[in-house]
Rosetta silent file (secondary structure, phi, psi, omega in degrees, C-alpha in Angstrom):
SEQUENCE: XXXXXXXXXXXXXXXXXXXXXXXXXXXXXXXXXXXXXXXXXXXXXXXXXXXXXXXXXXXXXXXXXXXXXXXXXXXXXXXXXXXXXXXXXXXXXXXXXXXXXXXXXXXXXXXXXXXXXXXXXXXXXXXXXXXXXXXXXXXXXXXXXXXXXXXXXX
SCORE:     score description
SCORE:     0.000 S_00000001
   1 L     0.000  -40.342 -179.356   43.570   37.033  -18.831 S_00000001
   2 H   -64.835  -39.875  178.843   44.434   33.329  -18.836 S_00000001
   3 H   -64.183  -41.192 -179.771   42.353   32.746  -15.672 S_00000001
   4 H   -61.881  -44.374  178.614   39.399   34.563  -17.234 S_00000001
   5 H   -65.160  -39.969  177.265   39.571   32.355  -20.365 S_00000001
   6 H   -61.926  -41.406  179.192   39.847   29.200  -18.219 S_00000001
   7 H   -64.088  -41.614  178.073   36.751   30.267  -16.248 S_00000001
   8 H   -61.277  -43.897  179.377   34.831   30.870  -19.485 S_00000001
   9 H   -61.866  -42.851  179.685   35.810   27.402  -20.749 S_00000001
  10 H   -64.017  -46.292 -179.936   34.709   25.782  -17.487 S_00000001
  11 H   -63.134  -43.314  178.778   31.387   27.656  -17.493 S_00000001
  12 H   -62.114  -42.572  179.348   30.795   26.808  -21.172 S_00000001
  13 H   -64.720  -43.583  178.302   31.533   23.103  -20.572 S_00000001
  14 H   -65.525  -39.127  177.522   29.210   22.983  -17.540 S_00000001
  15 H   -61.866  -44.226  177.966   26.537   24.850  -19.496 S_00000001
  16 H   -63.614  -43.536  178.818   26.819   22.363  -22.357 S_00000001
  17 H   -60.035  -46.877  179.927   26.723   19.435  -19.911 S_00000001
  18 H   -64.060  -39.235  179.094   23.589   20.788  -18.202 S_00000001
  19 H   -63.747  -44.629  177.977   21.878   21.432  -21.537 S_00000001
  20 H   -62.175  -41.795  179.098   22.570   17.850  -22.711 S_00000001
  21 H   -61.948  -44.872  179.827   21.327   16.529  -19.376 S_00000001
  22 H   -65.137  -46.837 -178.430   18.083   18.518  -19.600 S_00000001
  23 H   -64.162  -39.227 -179.821   17.428   17.589  -23.227 S_00000001
  24 H   -66.997  -24.328  177.410   18.071   13.889  -22.590 S_00000001
  25 L   -81.705   -4.351 -177.751   15.454   13.985  -19.836 S_00000001
  26 L  -102.942   33.789 -178.621   12.845   15.292  -22.290 S_00000001
  27 L   -66.228  139.560  177.853   12.455   12.081  -24.248 S_00000001
  28 L  -106.956   11.699 -175.546    9.087   11.580  -25.937 S_00000001
  29 L   -76.136  -22.607 -179.493    9.623    7.896  -26.663 S_00000001
  30 L   -77.281  131.319  178.042    7.722    6.658  -23.604 S_00000001
  31 L   -87.759  132.747 -179.264    4.052    6.055  -24.244 S_00000001
  32 L  -100.701  145.511  177.230    1.750    7.329  -21.533 S_00000001
  33 L  -104.215  126.543  179.274   -1.474    5.691  -20.495 S_00000001
  34 L   -97.839  127.390  179.728   -4.375    7.989  -19.746 S_00000001
  35 L   -66.742  138.142  176.383   -6.835    6.706  -17.171 S_00000001
  36 L  -108.614  126.269  178.578  -10.388    6.394  -18.419 S_00000001
  37 L  -100.124  109.446 -176.544  -13.135    7.056  -15.937 S_00000001
  38 L  -114.851  -12.281 -179.279  -16.189    5.105  -17.015 S_00000001
  39 L  -101.089  120.935  177.075  -17.967    4.465  -13.718 S_00000001
  40 L   -90.949  121.989 -177.869  -20.118    7.297  -12.402 S_00000001
  41 L   -96.627  -20.648  175.811  -20.309    7.092   -8.630 S_00000001
  42 L  -162.128  136.724  172.870  -22.574   10.111   -8.060 S_00000001
  43 L  -154.642  152.507  175.347  -24.347   12.589  -10.259 S_00000001
  44 L  -137.424  114.665  179.094  -27.212   15.019  -10.015 S_00000001
  45 L   -91.069    0.362  178.577  -28.764   16.351  -13.198 S_00000001
  46 L    52.431   48.705 -176.866  -31.208   18.482  -11.159 S_00000001
  47 L   -99.228   11.693  175.362  -34.134   17.114  -13.145 S_00000001
  48 L  -124.189  113.422 -178.741  -36.695   17.286  -10.328 S_00000001
  49 L   -63.905  148.683  179.111  -38.011   20.767   -9.517 S_00000001
  50 E   121.783 -143.627  179.373  -38.171   21.829   -5.873 S_00000001
  51 L   -74.939  151.827  174.865  -35.636   21.327   -3.124 S_00000001
  52 L   -58.292  152.872 -177.957  -32.272   19.718   -3.947 S_00000001
  53 L   -59.583  113.201 -175.582  -32.154   15.919   -3.605 S_00000001
  54 L   -72.770  -10.049  174.673  -31.772   15.284    0.135 S_00000001
  55 L   -82.513   -9.743  178.988  -30.130   11.889   -0.468 S_00000001
  56 L  -115.954  -41.253 -169.970  -27.182   13.769   -2.037 S_00000001
  57 L  -113.284  142.506  171.156  -27.215   17.298   -0.608 S_00000001
  58 E  -134.260 -179.242 -173.512  -27.305   18.783    2.855 S_00000001
  59 E  -129.421  150.180  160.839  -26.714   22.338    4.114 S_00000001
  60 L   -95.127  128.675 -179.451  -24.531   24.327    6.424 S_00000001
  61 L  -112.671  133.956  177.101  -26.858   26.726    8.229 S_00000001
  62 E   118.549 -155.756 -178.710  -25.620   29.895    9.899 S_00000001
  63 L  -116.575   11.822  178.207  -22.565   32.100    9.541 S_00000001
  64 L    82.665   20.972 -177.701  -19.856   29.560   10.300 S_00000001
  65 L   -62.804  -19.640  178.724  -19.507   30.513   13.931 S_00000001
  66 L   -94.238   20.211  170.501  -18.560   26.918   14.752 S_00000001
  67 L   111.196   -9.897 -176.587  -15.445   27.042   12.571 S_00000001
  68 L   -95.748   -8.212 -177.305  -16.475   26.462    8.964 S_00000001
  69 L   -94.098  175.537  179.334  -16.971   30.051    7.806 S_00000001
  70 L  -120.494   24.539 -178.534  -14.616   32.779    6.689 S_00000001
  71 L    74.068   30.028 -179.880  -16.281   35.723    8.382 S_00000001
  72 L   -67.456  165.528 -179.086  -18.629   36.295    5.439 S_00000001
  73 L   -88.205  -10.308 -176.407  -21.432   38.835    5.610 S_00000001
  74 E   -96.731  160.960  172.264  -24.189   36.377    4.674 S_00000001
  75 E  -105.571  123.145  179.343  -26.250   33.934    6.656 S_00000001
  76 E   -80.989  131.770 -176.049  -26.376   30.523    4.979 S_00000001
  77 L  -137.819  166.554  175.214  -29.876   29.100    4.834 S_00000001
  78 L  -111.122   18.342 -177.421  -31.861   26.282    3.235 S_00000001
  79 L   -63.952  139.195 -179.708  -34.927   28.426    2.503 S_00000001
  80 L   -58.154  -25.594  177.663  -36.638   27.629   -0.845 S_00000001
  81 L   -73.326  -16.223 -178.145  -36.387   31.288   -1.905 S_00000001
  82 L  -101.521  -40.150 -177.891  -32.583   30.987   -1.687 S_00000001
  83 E  -133.975  124.505 -178.958  -31.895   27.472   -2.987 S_00000001
  84 E  -154.623  160.589  173.585  -34.092   25.542   -5.404 S_00000001
  85 E  -108.083  129.677 -177.486  -33.983   23.206   -8.394 S_00000001
  86 E  -150.243  126.833  176.377  -35.813   24.465  -11.457 S_00000001
  87 L    52.771   40.015  177.062  -35.808   23.354  -15.120 S_00000001
  88 L    84.594   11.793 -179.393  -32.664   21.247  -14.731 S_00000001
  89 E  -127.066  142.035  167.383  -30.674   23.823  -12.764 S_00000001
  90 E   -88.425  121.535 -176.743  -29.671   24.191   -9.147 S_00000001
  91 E  -113.575  117.922  175.791  -30.276   27.862   -8.396 S_00000001
  92 E  -112.641  122.181 -176.169  -28.551   29.455   -5.417 S_00000001
  93 L  -110.209  136.266  171.503  -29.534   33.067   -4.860 S_00000001
  94 L  -101.035  124.918 -178.739  -27.715   35.662   -2.789 S_00000001
  95 E  -120.486  141.024  173.066  -30.146   38.231   -1.414 S_00000001
  96 E   -86.946  110.913 -179.667  -29.533   41.489    0.369 S_00000001
  97 E  -162.582  153.940  174.723  -31.802   41.294    3.400 S_00000001
  98 E   -83.677  117.401 -176.918  -31.583   41.467    7.163 S_00000001
  99 E  -148.100  121.235  177.736  -31.779   37.876    8.368 S_00000001
 100 L    51.299   38.172  177.400  -30.578   36.419   11.668 S_00000001
 101 L    83.696    3.055  178.526  -28.297   39.414   12.233 S_00000001
 102 E  -109.135  160.069 -179.265  -26.687   39.287    8.783 S_00000001
 103 E   -91.502  -11.706 -177.774  -27.124   41.685    5.860 S_00000001
 104 E  -140.723  158.510  171.793  -27.279   38.960    3.183 S_00000001
 105 E  -127.443  151.961  175.957  -28.502   35.400    2.726 S_00000001
 106 E  -160.070 -168.843  179.810  -27.207   32.636    0.498 S_00000001
 107 L  -132.734  149.929  177.128  -26.819   28.847    0.592 S_00000001
 108 L  -131.360  104.052 -179.229  -23.962   26.466    1.220 S_00000001
 109 E   -97.800  147.332  178.201  -24.663   22.937   -0.017 S_00000001
 110 E  -150.569  164.010  179.049  -22.482   19.947    0.704 S_00000001
 111 L  -105.321   10.379 -176.340  -22.443   16.168    0.407 S_00000001
 112 L   -53.237  126.954 -179.497  -20.899   15.631    3.855 S_00000001
 113 L    81.121   -5.986 -178.081  -22.134   12.374    5.369 S_00000001
 114 L  -117.989  -31.959  179.227  -23.926   11.456    2.123 S_00000001
 115 L  -148.463  135.847 -178.954  -21.174   11.026   -0.469 S_00000001
 116 L  -147.724  131.731  178.401  -17.430   10.581   -0.070 S_00000001
 117 L  -150.287  128.813 -176.094  -14.791    9.705   -2.656 S_00000001
 118 L   -81.303  -45.160 -176.758  -11.029    9.949   -2.346 S_00000001
 119 L  -125.923  160.618  175.705   -9.913    9.663   -5.973 S_00000001
 120 L   139.595 -167.205  178.954  -11.495   10.107   -9.361 S_00000001
 121 L  -110.101  131.282 -178.143  -12.657   12.716  -11.784 S_00000001
 122 L  -120.719  130.063 -178.479  -14.986   15.426  -10.555 S_00000001
 123 L  -130.872  149.253  172.029  -16.954   17.664  -12.895 S_00000001
 124 L  -150.759  141.520  173.960  -19.409   20.490  -12.517 S_00000001
 125 L  -111.970  120.522 -172.818  -20.959   22.835  -15.036 S_00000001
 126 L  -138.266  146.995  166.815  -21.718   26.194  -13.462 S_00000001
 127 L  -111.097  116.417 -172.138  -22.641   29.723  -14.359 S_00000001
 128 L  -111.082  144.511  177.897  -21.153   31.878  -11.644 S_00000001
 129 L   -75.079  164.655  175.652  -21.796   35.512  -10.783 S_00000001
 130 L  -132.854  161.548  176.644  -19.064   38.092  -10.741 S_00000001
 131 L   136.382  166.735 -179.107  -18.587   41.323   -8.893 S_00000001
 132 L   -61.173  132.527  177.862  -17.135   42.809   -5.774 S_00000001
 133 L    86.303   -6.324  179.735  -17.783   40.683   -2.721 S_00000001
 134 L   -86.546  140.123  178.941  -18.802   37.570   -4.687 S_00000001
 135 L  -147.093   61.461  178.025  -16.986   34.339   -3.909 S_00000001
 136 L   -68.882  148.100 -176.338  -18.757   31.405   -5.567 S_00000001
 137 L  -152.636  153.554  172.416  -16.881   28.148   -5.153 S_00000001
 138 L  -123.078   93.223 -172.655  -16.890   24.424   -5.902 S_00000001
 139 L   -92.676  146.961  175.527  -14.847   23.036   -3.014 S_00000001
 140 L  -118.276   89.836 -177.411  -13.439   19.536   -2.674 S_00000001
 141 L  -106.412  141.187  179.917  -13.094   19.000    1.052 S_00000001
 142 L   -70.867  157.668  179.912  -12.302   15.662    2.673 S_00000001
 143 L   -69.463  -11.264  179.270  -14.748   13.902    4.959 S_00000001
 144 L   -95.242   22.357 -176.622  -12.234   14.330    7.781 S_00000001
 145 H   -60.481  -31.143  179.935  -12.561   18.133    7.790 S_00000001
 146 H   -72.043  -22.924 -179.398  -13.853   18.154   11.377 S_00000001
 147 H   -92.948  -41.229 -172.979  -10.714   16.348   12.568 S_00000001
 148 H  -114.546   -8.224  176.677   -7.898   17.920   10.530 S_00000001
 149 L    67.538  176.732  178.919   -9.376   21.184    9.217 S_00000001
 150 L   -95.373  141.489   11.713   -8.625   22.878    5.923 S_00000001
 151 L   -95.809    0.469 -176.646   -6.405   22.707    3.908 S_00000001
 152 L   -62.034  -24.083 -175.703   -5.135   19.339    5.213 S_00000001
 153 L   -86.658  -12.330 -171.716   -8.514   17.688    4.547 S_00000001
 154 L  -130.204    0.000    0.000   -8.905   18.613    0.916 S_00000001
Protein backbone atom coordinates (compact mmCIF):
# COMPACT_ATOMS: atom_id res chain seq x y z
CA UNK A 1 0.00 0.00 0.00
CA UNK A 2 2.87 2.33 0.90
CA UNK A 3 4.57 1.69 -2.47
CA UNK A 4 1.32 2.42 -4.29
CA UNK A 5 0.93 5.77 -2.46
CA UNK A 6 4.58 6.67 -3.18
CA UNK A 7 4.03 5.94 -6.89
CA UNK A 8 0.91 8.12 -6.92
CA UNK A 9 2.86 10.98 -5.29
CA UNK A 10 5.68 10.65 -7.83
CA UNK A 11 3.24 10.57 -10.76
CA UNK A 12 1.30 13.56 -9.37
CA UNK A 13 4.51 15.58 -8.88
CA UNK A 14 5.73 14.78 -12.41
CA UNK A 15 2.28 15.60 -13.80
CA UNK A 16 2.30 18.95 -12.00
CA UNK A 17 5.85 19.66 -13.20
CA UNK A 18 4.93 18.88 -16.82
CA UNK A 19 1.79 21.02 -16.62
CA UNK A 20 3.77 24.01 -15.28
CA UNK A 21 6.38 23.48 -17.99
CA UNK A 22 3.76 23.42 -20.75
CA UNK A 23 1.88 26.45 -19.43
CA UNK A 24 5.08 28.49 -19.04
CA UNK A 25 5.87 27.80 -22.70
CA UNK A 26 2.52 29.29 -23.75
CA UNK A 27 3.38 32.89 -22.96
CA UNK A 28 1.52 35.51 -24.98
CA UNK A 29 3.81 38.38 -23.99
CA UNK A 30 5.96 38.20 -27.12
CA UNK A 31 4.73 40.40 -29.93
CA UNK A 32 4.78 38.78 -33.34
CA UNK A 33 5.49 40.57 -36.57
CA UNK A 34 3.38 39.59 -39.55
CA UNK A 35 5.07 39.94 -42.92
CA UNK A 36 3.29 42.25 -45.33
CA UNK A 37 3.47 41.37 -48.98
CA UNK A 38 3.11 44.56 -50.98
CA UNK A 39 5.04 43.77 -54.15
CA UNK A 40 3.17 41.78 -56.79
CA UNK A 41 5.64 39.80 -58.87
CA UNK A 42 3.13 38.16 -61.23
CA UNK A 43 -0.58 38.35 -61.75
CA UNK A 44 -3.09 37.55 -64.44
CA UNK A 45 -6.56 39.05 -64.22
CA UNK A 46 -7.58 37.26 -67.45
CA UNK A 47 -8.88 40.51 -68.90
CA UNK A 48 -8.08 39.71 -72.54
CA UNK A 49 -10.43 37.25 -74.23
CA UNK A 50 -8.92 34.42 -76.27
CA UNK A 51 -5.97 32.21 -75.46
CA UNK A 52 -4.23 32.56 -72.08
CA UNK A 53 -1.33 35.04 -71.99
CA UNK A 54 1.61 33.17 -73.53
CA UNK A 55 4.14 35.33 -71.66
CA UNK A 56 2.84 33.78 -68.41
CA UNK A 57 1.28 30.42 -69.32
CA UNK A 58 2.41 27.37 -71.22
CA UNK A 59 0.93 23.86 -71.50
CA UNK A 60 1.75 20.25 -70.88
CA UNK A 61 0.44 18.36 -73.90
CA UNK A 62 -0.29 14.65 -73.82
CA UNK A 63 -1.02 12.11 -71.10
CA UNK A 64 2.15 12.46 -69.05
CA UNK A 65 3.90 9.52 -70.63
CA UNK A 66 7.25 11.26 -70.08
CA UNK A 67 6.84 11.26 -66.30
CA UNK A 68 4.61 14.18 -65.33
CA UNK A 69 1.21 12.47 -65.32
CA UNK A 70 -0.60 10.27 -62.84
CA UNK A 71 -2.14 7.80 -65.26
CA UNK A 72 -5.20 10.00 -65.81
CA UNK A 73 -7.81 9.15 -68.42
CA UNK A 74 -7.62 12.51 -70.21
CA UNK A 75 -5.37 13.88 -72.89
CA UNK A 76 -4.10 17.36 -72.00
CA UNK A 77 -4.39 19.79 -74.87
CA UNK A 78 -4.11 23.50 -75.65
CA UNK A 79 -7.11 23.56 -78.01
CA UNK A 80 -9.25 26.74 -77.75
CA UNK A 81 -12.38 24.64 -77.15
CA UNK A 82 -10.75 23.28 -73.97
CA UNK A 83 -8.89 26.30 -72.57
CA UNK A 84 -9.82 29.93 -73.15
CA UNK A 85 -10.06 33.31 -71.44
CA UNK A 86 -13.49 34.89 -71.52
CA UNK A 87 -15.04 37.83 -69.60
CA UNK A 88 -12.26 37.91 -67.01
CA UNK A 89 -12.13 34.16 -66.40
CA UNK A 90 -9.76 31.40 -67.39
CA UNK A 91 -12.04 28.56 -68.45
CA UNK A 92 -10.68 25.02 -68.55
CA UNK A 93 -13.17 22.48 -69.83
CA UNK A 94 -13.05 18.72 -69.43
CA UNK A 95 -14.79 17.00 -72.33
CA UNK A 96 -15.72 13.39 -72.84
CA UNK A 97 -14.43 12.62 -76.33
CA UNK A 98 -12.10 10.21 -78.05
CA UNK A 99 -8.90 12.16 -78.68
CA UNK A 100 -5.39 10.82 -79.26
CA UNK A 101 -6.34 7.48 -77.71
CA UNK A 102 -7.89 8.97 -74.57
CA UNK A 103 -11.56 9.12 -73.57
CA UNK A 104 -11.41 12.70 -72.22
CA UNK A 105 -9.64 15.99 -72.89
CA UNK A 106 -8.69 18.78 -70.53
CA UNK A 107 -5.86 21.29 -70.08
CA UNK A 108 -2.84 21.54 -67.84
CA UNK A 109 -1.40 25.06 -67.66
CA UNK A 110 1.87 25.96 -66.02
CA UNK A 111 4.33 28.83 -65.68
CA UNK A 112 7.41 26.61 -66.08
CA UNK A 113 10.21 28.53 -67.77
CA UNK A 114 8.19 31.76 -67.62
CA UNK A 115 7.78 32.54 -63.92
CA UNK A 116 9.61 31.20 -60.88
CA UNK A 117 9.48 32.34 -57.26
CA UNK A 118 10.78 30.55 -54.19
CA UNK A 119 9.06 32.45 -51.38
CA UNK A 120 6.07 34.71 -51.04
CA UNK A 121 2.32 34.70 -50.92
CA UNK A 122 0.43 32.93 -53.66
CA UNK A 123 -3.28 33.44 -54.27
CA UNK A 124 -5.84 32.12 -56.69
CA UNK A 125 -9.59 32.50 -56.85
CA UNK A 126 -11.19 29.46 -58.44
CA UNK A 127 -14.52 27.81 -58.93
CA UNK A 128 -13.80 24.11 -59.12
CA UNK A 129 -16.00 21.25 -60.27
CA UNK A 130 -16.84 18.33 -58.05
CA UNK A 131 -17.76 14.76 -58.71
CA UNK A 132 -16.33 11.32 -59.11
CA UNK A 133 -13.13 11.30 -61.13
CA UNK A 134 -12.56 15.07 -60.87
CA UNK A 135 -9.20 16.24 -59.57
CA UNK A 136 -8.81 19.99 -60.13
CA UNK A 137 -5.65 21.37 -58.58
CA UNK A 138 -3.53 24.48 -58.05
CA UNK A 139 -0.04 23.01 -57.70
CA UNK A 140 3.08 24.79 -56.51
CA UNK A 141 5.93 22.86 -58.08
CA UNK A 142 9.55 24.01 -58.08
CA UNK A 143 11.39 24.86 -61.27
CA UNK A 144 13.73 21.95 -60.56
CA UNK A 145 10.98 19.34 -61.01
CA UNK A 146 12.80 17.73 -63.94
CA UNK A 147 15.88 17.13 -61.77
CA UNK A 148 14.45 16.12 -58.37
CA UNK A 149 10.84 15.11 -59.12
CA UNK A 150 7.83 15.54 -56.87
CA UNK A 151 7.43 15.99 -53.93
CA UNK A 152 11.03 17.16 -53.36
CA UNK A 153 10.61 20.02 -55.86
CA UNK A 154 7.54 21.63 -54.39
Amino acid sequence: MKIKNNMKNIINKWGLFLMVLIISGCSTSEEQTVARFTTISMQDEFNRDGAPNSSIWTYDIGQGQDGWGNGELQYYTDRPSIVTVQNGYLIITAEEENYEGASYTSARLLTKGLFDQKYGRFEARMRLPYGQGMWPAFWMLGSNIDEVSWPQCG
